C-alpha cells in the first residue's frame, strides 16, 4: 500500500521528528510512504482567525498535491478536522458567492481520503499493536479536534495500551482544552496561559514522565508551559512513541536512509 | 441592547484581571464543575437524548423559517384571549412601552420574574429613570441587584459570589430595599434562603404590577411559559393585577406538542433536573384568576438582522439553558463579566456581536474569545454549532478591519503567498533552522511576547522535515 504523508506545516518546520516517526512507523508496517513536495499548510490558522478567502489557494494546493493517493495520512487531529469539516464549508461558501464549483470540487475530492494517523492505523491497517517498545510512564492528552470533531474515541488509547513497557496513567480533566487554540494563544494570552497552567498541573499530578498527544500544536503550548516551569515532564507526539522499538528505543535510526519499498 | 456595557474593555483586557482573581476563579470552578457533572448524569439517563436534540433543533429552525407567520398567529391568539400585544423594534421602544404601561396603572413599584430579555434592554434602569422601582425576585438576581453588581451567568447570575459574600450583601443592603436581613445572619443556604423569603414575601403581597419574560410562547393558543426552580416567578405571575411580559420574538414555538421536547431539553441542560420544579403557563386573562390585565411586548432588538445571516441565525435557536457556559474553559477562567453583556460565555460570544453589531472594542473581541474546542457545541441541547458561528463572525470582524486587523490581514496575505510557494517556504524554514542558535527564548515584540510571557518558544530543529526527506528518501 502506498500513502501520501501530510506531516503538516508545524511538523515540517518545528517538529520534523514527528514526520520521521510516521515514516519509520508506516514503513515498518509495510506501507510505502510518499511526501509530495508541493504540499504546505492546510490553512487552519488563517481560516480560524477569520481569513477564509486566504485559505482558498491552499485548498486547491492540498487537493492538487495529494491527487492520485487513496490515503493521505497526517499526524494531526486538528489539520484533519480542518480538511474534513471546513474544506466543504469553504467550497460551499465560494459557490454561494457565485465563484463557481472549483473549490467545492477540490474539497470533495480530498475530504474522504485524508485520515488522522490513528484512524489510518486502526481503521485501514486494522492494527492496534504496532510492535512498539517504550518503557516509560505516559499520560495522554486527547486534543479537542481529535476528541470532538473527528471522534477518535479510544483509538489512541488502544494503540498506547498495546505498546510494550508503556505504563499509561489517567490524565485528570483530560477532555478539557489545553488553551492553545491557534491564534487564541496570542490574542487571549492570559486565559490561554491560565488554561495551560491548569493542564500542566493536572498532568504533573499523574507523576508521568511523558505527556503524549496527537497534535504537536497543543504540545507546543503545553511543552512551552512545562519548560518555563522547569517541570520534570516532557511532551512527545504519539507517533514518536509508536515508532520506538526494542531495537531502536530512542528513535536514533529514524533518520537513516532506507531504500524505497523494502520495509 | 443598550449602551451601559459599551465602553467595556475588549475581552482579553477584561479577562486579564479576572484570570488573576483567585476567589472568582475558585467560585466559578467549583460551581461550573458541580453543575457540569450533574448535567452529564441527567442527560445520560435518557436513551433518546440525541433524537430530542435533533427534534429541538428542527422545531426551532422550522419556526425561524416561518417566524413572521407564527408571530402573527401568536398575536391573534393572545388578543383573542384578552391580552394586548405590543411590538418593539429595539430596547428604547420596549422600555418606553413598558414604562408607559406601568405609569398607566399609577404604580411606582413592580416585581420582576428573572428574565434575560428585560436585562438585555436594561429595563430596570429605564424604569428607574421614570421613577419606578423594579424589584428582582429570583434569588440570584436579588443578590446581584442588592450588591449593585452585574449578572455573570445566564442561569445563575450570582455564580461568581460565594455564600460568605452573599451573607455580607444581604446584611448590608437588604434594609435599603425593604425588610432588612435578620440579626446575626449566618451563611448556611437555609438561613440565606429564609432571609430572602422574608424579604421578598413582603414585595409579592404588595405588588400590583408584575414584569416577566418567557421561556416559550405557543403560537396556536397564545400561551406563555415560564420554567423556574424557586416558585418566586409564579408569585409574580399570579398575584399582581397587571402582568407585562417582554419576550424576544425567537421564543415562539408553533404548538403545545413542541413543548414536550423543550421541557425535557431545558431543565436537564440547565439545572440538571429531570423536570424543573415550577412550570407556569398563562393564556391572556381570565376573570377571578390571576392578572386582570396582560400585555405582551414582542422584542426584536437585532433579532431580524441575526435571522438574515445564514450561518449566524442558528444562535436564535438558543433556549438560554447555559450548558455551554458551564463546560467552557474560557468562561471558567475569564468569568462572565469579561464578556461585557448579559449573555456571557460561548453563546454570548456569538449572540451579543450579532444583536449589537461589532463596532465596539468588546463586541469585536468576542468572536475571538474561544479556543474553538467544541465543548459548547457538544452540550448544546439545540445543536448550535457555536464554533462555526464564531469563525464566521471572526471573518466579519477581520473584514471590517478594526484595530489590529489591517496589519494582521497584511501578515496573512504574505503568509498565504509563502504557503502557496513551497520553494520559498522551504527557504524561510531552512533559514530559521540554520539561525536557531541565535533565537532568544523571550521575544520583545507584542505578539511574540504574548506567547513568551508564560511559555518558552520551541527549539527549532536542525533542518525541516522536507530537507530530511530529500536527503533520506531520494
PDB file of N, CA and C in Angstrom, chain B residues 137-221:
ATOM      1  N   UNK B 137     -36.877  39.286  41.931  1.00  0.00           N
ATOM      2  CA  UNK B 137     -37.340  38.323  42.941  1.00  0.00           C
ATOM      3  C   UNK B 137     -36.678  36.961  42.835  1.00  0.00           C
ATOM      4  N   UNK B 138     -35.956  36.725  41.749  1.00  0.00           N
ATOM      5  CA  UNK B 138     -35.171  35.496  41.663  1.00  0.00           C
ATOM      6  C   UNK B 138     -34.009  35.629  42.656  1.00  0.00           C
ATOM      7  N   UNK B 139     -33.716  34.567  43.371  1.00  0.00           N
ATOM      8  CA  UNK B 139     -32.722  34.661  44.446  1.00  0.00           C
ATOM      9  C   UNK B 139     -31.385  35.214  43.951  1.00  0.00           C
ATOM     10  N   UNK B 140     -30.904  34.651  42.845  1.00  0.00           N
ATOM     11  CA  UNK B 140     -29.599  35.097  42.345  1.00  0.00           C
ATOM     12  C   UNK B 140     -29.668  36.522  41.812  1.00  0.00           C
ATOM     13  N   UNK B 141     -30.789  36.858  41.155  1.00  0.00           N
ATOM     14  CA  UNK B 141     -30.945  38.226  40.662  1.00  0.00           C
ATOM     15  C   UNK B 141     -31.025  39.216  41.824  1.00  0.00           C
ATOM     16  N   UNK B 142     -31.652  38.765  42.910  1.00  0.00           N
ATOM     17  CA  UNK B 142     -31.750  39.605  44.107  1.00  0.00           C
ATOM     18  C   UNK B 142     -30.344  39.915  44.633  1.00  0.00           C
ATOM     19  N   UNK B 143     -29.508  38.884  44.667  1.00  0.00           N
ATOM     20  CA  UNK B 143     -28.130  39.066  45.138  1.00  0.00           C
ATOM     21  C   UNK B 143     -27.400  40.079  44.263  1.00  0.00           C
ATOM     22  N   UNK B 144     -27.586  39.957  42.945  1.00  0.00           N
ATOM     23  CA  UNK B 144     -26.937  40.878  42.013  1.00  0.00           C
ATOM     24  C   UNK B 144     -27.468  42.299  42.210  1.00  0.00           C
ATOM     25  N   UNK B 145     -28.810  42.406  42.355  1.00  0.00           N
ATOM     26  CA  UNK B 145     -29.410  43.742  42.499  1.00  0.00           C
ATOM     27  C   UNK B 145     -28.956  44.404  43.804  1.00  0.00           C
ATOM     28  N   UNK B 146     -29.029  43.661  44.890  1.00  0.00           N
ATOM     29  CA  UNK B 146     -28.632  44.225  46.187  1.00  0.00           C
ATOM     30  C   UNK B 146     -27.153  44.593  46.183  1.00  0.00           C
ATOM     31  N   UNK B 147     -26.341  43.802  45.521  1.00  0.00           N
ATOM     32  CA  UNK B 147     -24.900  44.029  45.502  1.00  0.00           C
ATOM     33  C   UNK B 147     -24.465  45.080  44.497  1.00  0.00           C
ATOM     34  N   UNK B 148     -25.460  45.725  43.818  1.00  0.00           N
ATOM     35  CA  UNK B 148     -25.171  46.723  42.791  1.00  0.00           C
ATOM     36  C   UNK B 148     -24.143  46.171  41.803  1.00  0.00           C
ATOM     37  N   UNK B 149     -24.420  44.960  41.381  1.00  0.00           N
ATOM     38  CA  UNK B 149     -23.478  44.144  40.611  1.00  0.00           C
ATOM     39  C   UNK B 149     -24.080  43.895  39.229  1.00  0.00           C
ATOM     40  N   UNK B 150     -23.361  43.204  38.404  1.00  0.00           N
ATOM     41  CA  UNK B 150     -23.928  42.765  37.125  1.00  0.00           C
ATOM     42  C   UNK B 150     -23.969  41.238  37.101  1.00  0.00           C
ATOM     43  N   UNK B 151     -24.953  40.673  36.393  1.00  0.00           N
ATOM     44  CA  UNK B 151     -25.013  39.206  36.320  1.00  0.00           C
ATOM     45  C   UNK B 151     -23.801  38.658  35.565  1.00  0.00           C
ATOM     46  N   UNK B 152     -23.356  37.452  35.931  1.00  0.00           N
ATOM     47  CA  UNK B 152     -22.191  36.900  35.245  1.00  0.00           C
ATOM     48  C   UNK B 152     -22.471  35.507  34.676  1.00  0.00           C
ATOM     49  N   UNK B 153     -23.747  35.115  34.708  1.00  0.00           N
ATOM     50  CA  UNK B 153     -24.116  33.791  34.204  1.00  0.00           C
ATOM     51  C   UNK B 153     -25.582  33.881  33.807  1.00  0.00           C
ATOM     52  N   UNK B 154     -26.009  33.154  32.797  1.00  0.00           N
ATOM     53  CA  UNK B 154     -27.389  33.248  32.327  1.00  0.00           C
ATOM     54  C   UNK B 154     -28.357  32.657  33.349  1.00  0.00           C
ATOM     55  N   UNK B 155     -28.016  31.510  33.877  1.00  0.00           N
ATOM     56  CA  UNK B 155     -28.927  30.820  34.783  1.00  0.00           C
ATOM     57  C   UNK B 155     -28.664  31.180  36.242  1.00  0.00           C
ATOM     58  N   UNK B 156     -27.411  31.346  36.588  1.00  0.00           N
ATOM     59  CA  UNK B 156     -27.008  31.619  37.961  1.00  0.00           C
ATOM     60  C   UNK B 156     -26.268  32.955  37.967  1.00  0.00           C
ATOM     61  N   UNK B 157     -27.010  34.071  37.921  1.00  0.00           N
ATOM     62  CA  UNK B 157     -26.367  35.368  37.709  1.00  0.00           C
ATOM     63  C   UNK B 157     -25.338  35.723  38.778  1.00  0.00           C
ATOM     64  N   UNK B 158     -25.471  35.109  39.967  1.00  0.00           N
ATOM     65  CA  UNK B 158     -24.527  35.414  41.042  1.00  0.00           C
ATOM     66  C   UNK B 158     -23.538  34.268  41.242  1.00  0.00           C
ATOM     67  N   UNK B 159     -23.239  33.551  40.165  1.00  0.00           N
ATOM     68  CA  UNK B 159     -22.358  32.379  40.263  1.00  0.00           C
ATOM     69  C   UNK B 159     -20.963  32.777  40.763  1.00  0.00           C
ATOM     70  N   UNK B 160     -20.612  34.040  40.540  1.00  0.00           N
ATOM     71  CA  UNK B 160     -19.277  34.496  40.922  1.00  0.00           C
ATOM     72  C   UNK B 160     -19.187  34.815  42.416  1.00  0.00           C
ATOM     73  N   UNK B 161     -20.294  34.708  43.138  1.00  0.00           N
ATOM     74  CA  UNK B 161     -20.308  35.003  44.568  1.00  0.00           C
ATOM     75  C   UNK B 161     -20.394  33.710  45.382  1.00  0.00           C
ATOM     76  N   UNK B 162     -19.681  33.664  46.497  1.00  0.00           N
ATOM     77  CA  UNK B 162     -19.826  32.510  47.377  1.00  0.00           C
ATOM     78  C   UNK B 162     -20.747  32.871  48.543  1.00  0.00           C
ATOM     79  N   UNK B 163     -21.029  31.909  49.410  1.00  0.00           N
ATOM     80  CA  UNK B 163     -22.030  32.094  50.479  1.00  0.00           C
ATOM     81  C   UNK B 163     -21.669  33.232  51.416  1.00  0.00           C
ATOM     82  N   UNK B 164     -20.391  33.358  51.737  1.00  0.00           N
ATOM     83  CA  UNK B 164     -19.953  34.415  52.645  1.00  0.00           C
ATOM     84  C   UNK B 164     -20.215  35.791  52.044  1.00  0.00           C
ATOM     85  N   UNK B 165     -19.942  35.912  50.749  1.00  0.00           N
ATOM     86  CA  UNK B 165     -20.180  37.189  50.081  1.00  0.00           C
ATOM     87  C   UNK B 165     -21.674  37.506  50.052  1.00  0.00           C
ATOM     88  N   UNK B 166     -22.507  36.484  49.835  1.00  0.00           N
ATOM     89  CA  UNK B 166     -23.963  36.683  49.791  1.00  0.00           C
ATOM     90  C   UNK B 166     -24.459  37.146  51.160  1.00  0.00           C
ATOM     91  N   UNK B 167     -23.964  36.513  52.225  1.00  0.00           N
ATOM     92  CA  UNK B 167     -24.370  36.909  53.570  1.00  0.00           C
ATOM     93  C   UNK B 167     -24.045  38.389  53.808  1.00  0.00           C
ATOM     94  N   UNK B 168     -22.835  38.790  53.399  1.00  0.00           N
ATOM     95  CA  UNK B 168     -22.434  40.187  53.601  1.00  0.00           C
ATOM     96  C   UNK B 168     -23.346  41.146  52.828  1.00  0.00           C
ATOM     97  N   UNK B 169     -23.665  40.775  51.591  1.00  0.00           N
ATOM     98  CA  UNK B 169     -24.533  41.636  50.768  1.00  0.00           C
ATOM     99  C   UNK B 169     -25.909  41.758  51.422  1.00  0.00           C
ATOM    100  N   UNK B 170     -26.471  40.630  51.852  1.00  0.00           N
ATOM    101  CA  UNK B 170     -27.797  40.642  52.494  1.00  0.00           C
ATOM    102  C   UNK B 170     -27.776  41.537  53.740  1.00  0.00           C
ATOM    103  N   UNK B 171     -26.762  41.337  54.573  1.00  0.00           N
ATOM    104  CA  UNK B 171     -26.689  42.071  55.832  1.00  0.00           C
ATOM    105  C   UNK B 171     -26.578  43.571  55.592  1.00  0.00           C
ATOM    106  N   UNK B 172     -25.747  43.932  54.605  1.00  0.00           N
ATOM    107  CA  UNK B 172     -25.523  45.364  54.383  1.00  0.00           C
ATOM    108  C   UNK B 172     -26.629  46.050  53.609  1.00  0.00           C
ATOM    109  N   UNK B 173     -27.243  45.325  52.638  1.00  0.00           N
ATOM    110  CA  UNK B 173     -28.082  46.031  51.661  1.00  0.00           C
ATOM    111  C   UNK B 173     -29.589  45.781  51.747  1.00  0.00           C
ATOM    112  N   UNK B 174     -30.013  44.679  52.361  1.00  0.00           N
ATOM    113  CA  UNK B 174     -31.443  44.365  52.306  1.00  0.00           C
ATOM    114  C   UNK B 174     -32.305  45.497  52.883  1.00  0.00           C
ATOM    115  N   UNK B 175     -31.816  46.109  53.946  1.00  0.00           N
ATOM    116  CA  UNK B 175     -32.571  47.163  54.608  1.00  0.00           C
ATOM    117  C   UNK B 175     -32.860  48.352  53.700  1.00  0.00           C
ATOM    118  N   UNK B 176     -31.942  48.609  52.750  1.00  0.00           N
ATOM    119  CA  UNK B 176     -32.144  49.741  51.845  1.00  0.00           C
ATOM    120  C   UNK B 176     -33.269  49.477  50.860  1.00  0.00           C
ATOM    121  N   UNK B 177     -33.586  48.198  50.621  1.00  0.00           N
ATOM    122  CA  UNK B 177     -34.558  47.829  49.591  1.00  0.00           C
ATOM    123  C   UNK B 177     -35.895  47.350  50.183  1.00  0.00           C
ATOM    124  N   UNK B 178     -35.967  47.192  51.526  1.00  0.00           N
ATOM    125  CA  UNK B 178     -37.191  46.665  52.125  1.00  0.00           C
ATOM    126  C   UNK B 178     -36.853  46.051  53.458  1.00  0.00           C
ATOM    127  N   UNK B 179     -37.442  44.901  53.738  1.00  0.00           N
ATOM    128  CA  UNK B 179     -37.208  44.266  55.023  1.00  0.00           C
ATOM    129  C   UNK B 179     -35.743  43.882  55.184  1.00  0.00           C
ATOM    130  N   UNK B 180     -35.101  44.322  56.276  1.00  0.00           N
ATOM    131  CA  UNK B 180     -33.677  44.022  56.453  1.00  0.00           C
ATOM    132  C   UNK B 180     -33.432  42.537  56.744  1.00  0.00           C
ATOM    133  N   UNK B 181     -32.190  42.143  56.609  1.00  0.00           N
ATOM    134  CA  UNK B 181     -31.819  40.761  56.929  1.00  0.00           C
ATOM    135  C   UNK B 181     -31.928  40.550  58.441  1.00  0.00           C
ATOM    136  N   UNK B 182     -32.272  39.324  58.861  1.00  0.00           N
ATOM    137  CA  UNK B 182     -32.352  39.047  60.301  1.00  0.00           C
ATOM    138  C   UNK B 182     -31.006  39.311  60.978  1.00  0.00           C
ATOM    139  N   UNK B 183     -31.070  39.682  62.265  1.00  0.00           N
ATOM    140  CA  UNK B 183     -29.851  39.909  63.056  1.00  0.00           C
ATOM    141  C   UNK B 183     -28.991  38.644  63.065  1.00  0.00           C
ATOM    142  N   UNK B 184     -27.705  38.811  62.975  1.00  0.00           N
ATOM    143  CA  UNK B 184     -26.771  37.686  63.112  1.00  0.00           C
ATOM    144  C   UNK B 184     -26.944  36.619  62.031  1.00  0.00           C
ATOM    145  N   UNK B 185     -27.261  37.068  60.808  1.00  0.00           N
ATOM    146  CA  UNK B 185     -27.470  36.130  59.699  1.00  0.00           C
ATOM    147  C   UNK B 185     -26.203  35.300  59.434  1.00  0.00           C
ATOM    148  N   UNK B 186     -26.381  33.990  59.347  1.00  0.00           N
ATOM    149  CA  UNK B 186     -25.253  33.110  59.044  1.00  0.00           C
ATOM    150  C   UNK B 186     -25.144  32.891  57.545  1.00  0.00           C
ATOM    151  N   UNK B 187     -24.212  32.027  57.112  1.00  0.00           N
ATOM    152  CA  UNK B 187     -24.065  31.837  55.663  1.00  0.00           C
ATOM    153  C   UNK B 187     -24.488  30.442  55.202  1.00  0.00           C
ATOM    154  N   UNK B 188     -25.341  29.765  56.013  1.00  0.00           N
ATOM    155  CA  UNK B 188     -25.829  28.468  55.550  1.00  0.00           C
ATOM    156  C   UNK B 188     -26.912  28.714  54.491  1.00  0.00           C
ATOM    157  N   UNK B 189     -27.024  27.808  53.501  1.00  0.00           N
ATOM    158  CA  UNK B 189     -28.034  28.000  52.447  1.00  0.00           C
ATOM    159  C   UNK B 189     -29.433  28.194  53.038  1.00  0.00           C
ATOM    160  N   UNK B 190     -29.775  27.462  54.105  1.00  0.00           N
ATOM    161  CA  UNK B 190     -31.116  27.572  54.677  1.00  0.00           C
ATOM    162  C   UNK B 190     -31.349  28.975  55.257  1.00  0.00           C
ATOM    163  N   UNK B 191     -30.356  29.496  55.967  1.00  0.00           N
ATOM    164  CA  UNK B 191     -30.508  30.830  56.559  1.00  0.00           C
ATOM    165  C   UNK B 191     -30.611  31.911  55.485  1.00  0.00           C
ATOM    166  N   UNK B 192     -29.788  31.763  54.453  1.00  0.00           N
ATOM    167  CA  UNK B 192     -29.797  32.767  53.384  1.00  0.00           C
ATOM    168  C   UNK B 192     -31.126  32.732  52.630  1.00  0.00           C
ATOM    169  N   UNK B 193     -31.626  31.503  52.387  1.00  0.00           N
ATOM    170  CA  UNK B 193     -32.892  31.361  51.668  1.00  0.00           C
ATOM    171  C   UNK B 193     -34.034  31.944  52.497  1.00  0.00           C
ATOM    172  N   UNK B 194     -33.990  31.712  53.809  1.00  0.00           N
ATOM    173  CA  UNK B 194     -35.063  32.225  54.671  1.00  0.00           C
ATOM    174  C   UNK B 194     -35.040  33.759  54.705  1.00  0.00           C
ATOM    175  N   UNK B 195     -33.860  34.325  54.744  1.00  0.00           N
ATOM    176  CA  UNK B 195     -33.753  35.790  54.728  1.00  0.00           C
ATOM    177  C   UNK B 195     -34.358  36.349  53.446  1.00  0.00           C
ATOM    178  N   UNK B 196     -34.042  35.703  52.320  1.00  0.00           N
ATOM    179  CA  UNK B 196     -34.571  36.156  51.032  1.00  0.00           C
ATOM    180  C   UNK B 196     -36.091  35.982  50.995  1.00  0.00           C
ATOM    181  N   UNK B 197     -36.581  34.878  51.539  1.00  0.00           N
ATOM    182  CA  UNK B 197     -38.018  34.587  51.539  1.00  0.00           C
ATOM    183  C   UNK B 197     -38.785  35.703  52.277  1.00  0.00           C
ATOM    184  N   UNK B 198     -38.290  36.047  53.470  1.00  0.00           N
ATOM    185  CA  UNK B 198     -38.965  37.067  54.265  1.00  0.00           C
ATOM    186  C   UNK B 198     -38.930  38.429  53.554  1.00  0.00           C
ATOM    187  N   UNK B 199     -37.785  38.718  52.977  1.00  0.00           N
ATOM    188  CA  UNK B 199     -37.605  39.993  52.282  1.00  0.00           C
ATOM    189  C   UNK B 199     -38.552  40.085  51.075  1.00  0.00           C
ATOM    190  N   UNK B 200     -38.641  38.982  50.341  1.00  0.00           N
ATOM    191  CA  UNK B 200     -39.408  39.003  49.092  1.00  0.00           C
ATOM    192  C   UNK B 200     -40.921  38.898  49.314  1.00  0.00           C
ATOM    193  N   UNK B 201     -41.314  38.128  50.328  1.00  0.00           N
ATOM    194  CA  UNK B 201     -42.751  37.901  50.553  1.00  0.00           C
ATOM    195  C   UNK B 201     -43.506  39.226  50.655  1.00  0.00           C
ATOM    196  N   UNK B 202     -42.866  40.135  51.382  1.00  0.00           N
ATOM    197  CA  UNK B 202     -43.450  41.458  51.554  1.00  0.00           C
ATOM    198  C   UNK B 202     -43.727  42.125  50.188  1.00  0.00           C
ATOM    199  N   UNK B 203     -42.802  41.923  49.268  1.00  0.00           N
ATOM    200  CA  UNK B 203     -42.941  42.559  47.953  1.00  0.00           C
ATOM    201  C   UNK B 203     -44.003  41.867  47.106  1.00  0.00           C
ATOM    202  N   UNK B 204     -44.030  40.532  47.157  1.00  0.00           N
ATOM    203  CA  UNK B 204     -45.052  39.792  46.384  1.00  0.00           C
ATOM    204  C   UNK B 204     -46.452  40.256  46.769  1.00  0.00           C
ATOM    205  N   UNK B 205     -46.678  40.375  48.093  1.00  0.00           N
ATOM    206  CA  UNK B 205     -48.025  40.639  48.574  1.00  0.00           C
ATOM    207  C   UNK B 205     -48.450  42.081  48.317  1.00  0.00           C
ATOM    208  N   UNK B 206     -47.471  42.972  48.121  1.00  0.00           N
ATOM    209  CA  UNK B 206     -47.791  44.376  47.940  1.00  0.00           C
ATOM    210  C   UNK B 206     -47.952  44.740  46.459  1.00  0.00           C
ATOM    211  N   UNK B 207     -47.285  43.946  45.590  1.00  0.00           N
ATOM    212  CA  UNK B 207     -47.147  44.359  44.185  1.00  0.00           C
ATOM    213  C   UNK B 207     -48.471  44.345  43.422  1.00  0.00           C
ATOM    214  N   UNK B 208     -48.665  45.380  42.602  1.00  0.00           N
ATOM    215  CA  UNK B 208     -49.843  45.447  41.731  1.00  0.00           C
ATOM    216  C   UNK B 208     -49.449  45.173  40.273  1.00  0.00           C
ATOM    217  N   UNK B 209     -48.136  45.288  39.991  1.00  0.00           N
ATOM    218  CA  UNK B 209     -47.665  45.057  38.632  1.00  0.00           C
ATOM    219  C   UNK B 209     -46.507  44.050  38.649  1.00  0.00           C
ATOM    220  N   UNK B 210     -46.609  43.052  37.791  1.00  0.00           N
ATOM    221  CA  UNK B 210     -45.516  42.087  37.646  1.00  0.00           C
ATOM    222  C   UNK B 210     -44.924  42.190  36.236  1.00  0.00           C
ATOM    223  N   UNK B 211     -43.622  42.004  36.146  1.00  0.00           N
ATOM    224  CA  UNK B 211     -42.978  42.008  34.823  1.00  0.00           C
ATOM    225  C   UNK B 211     -42.183  40.719  34.667  1.00  0.00           C
ATOM    226  N   UNK B 212     -42.353  40.088  33.505  1.00  0.00           N
ATOM    227  CA  UNK B 212     -41.666  38.809  33.274  1.00  0.00           C
ATOM    228  C   UNK B 212     -41.098  38.764  31.862  1.00  0.00           C
ATOM    229  N   UNK B 213     -40.364  37.715  31.609  1.00  0.00           N
ATOM    230  CA  UNK B 213     -40.035  37.319  30.249  1.00  0.00           C
ATOM    231  C   UNK B 213     -40.836  36.061  29.976  1.00  0.00           C
ATOM    232  N   UNK B 214     -40.340  35.200  29.098  1.00  0.00           N
ATOM    233  CA  UNK B 214     -40.948  33.879  28.928  1.00  0.00           C
ATOM    234  C   UNK B 214     -39.911  32.969  28.297  1.00  0.00           C
ATOM    235  N   UNK B 215     -39.969  31.689  28.661  1.00  0.00           N
ATOM    236  CA  UNK B 215     -39.087  30.723  28.028  1.00  0.00           C
ATOM    237  C   UNK B 215     -39.620  30.304  26.656  1.00  0.00           C
ATOM    238  N   UNK B 216     -40.938  30.241  26.565  1.00  0.00           N
ATOM    239  CA  UNK B 216     -41.570  29.868  25.293  1.00  0.00           C
ATOM    240  C   UNK B 216     -42.884  30.606  25.140  1.00  0.00           C
ATOM    241  N   UNK B 217     -43.314  30.783  23.876  1.00  0.00           N
ATOM    242  CA  UNK B 217     -44.644  31.295  23.585  1.00  0.00           C
ATOM    243  C   UNK B 217     -45.237  30.329  22.560  1.00  0.00           C
ATOM    244  N   UNK B 218     -46.464  29.856  22.844  1.00  0.00           N
ATOM    245  CA  UNK B 218     -47.077  28.874  21.940  1.00  0.00           C
ATOM    246  C   UNK B 218     -48.025  29.599  20.984  1.00  0.00           C
ATOM    247  N   UNK B 219     -47.690  29.546  19.704  1.00  0.00           N
ATOM    248  CA  UNK B 219     -48.449  30.314  18.712  1.00  0.00           C
ATOM    249  C   UNK B 219     -49.909  29.862  18.623  1.00  0.00           C
ATOM    250  N   UNK B 220     -50.162  28.554  18.682  1.00  0.00           N
ATOM    251  CA  UNK B 220     -51.524  28.070  18.394  1.00  0.00           C
ATOM    252  C   UNK B 220     -52.546  28.503  19.438  1.00  0.00           C
ATOM    253  N   UNK B 221     -52.088  28.801  20.670  1.00  0.00           N
ATOM    254  CA  UNK B 221     -53.046  29.193  21.706  1.00  0.00           C
ATOM    255  C   UNK B 221     -52.731  30.555  22.331  1.00  0.00           C
TER     256      UNK B 221
END
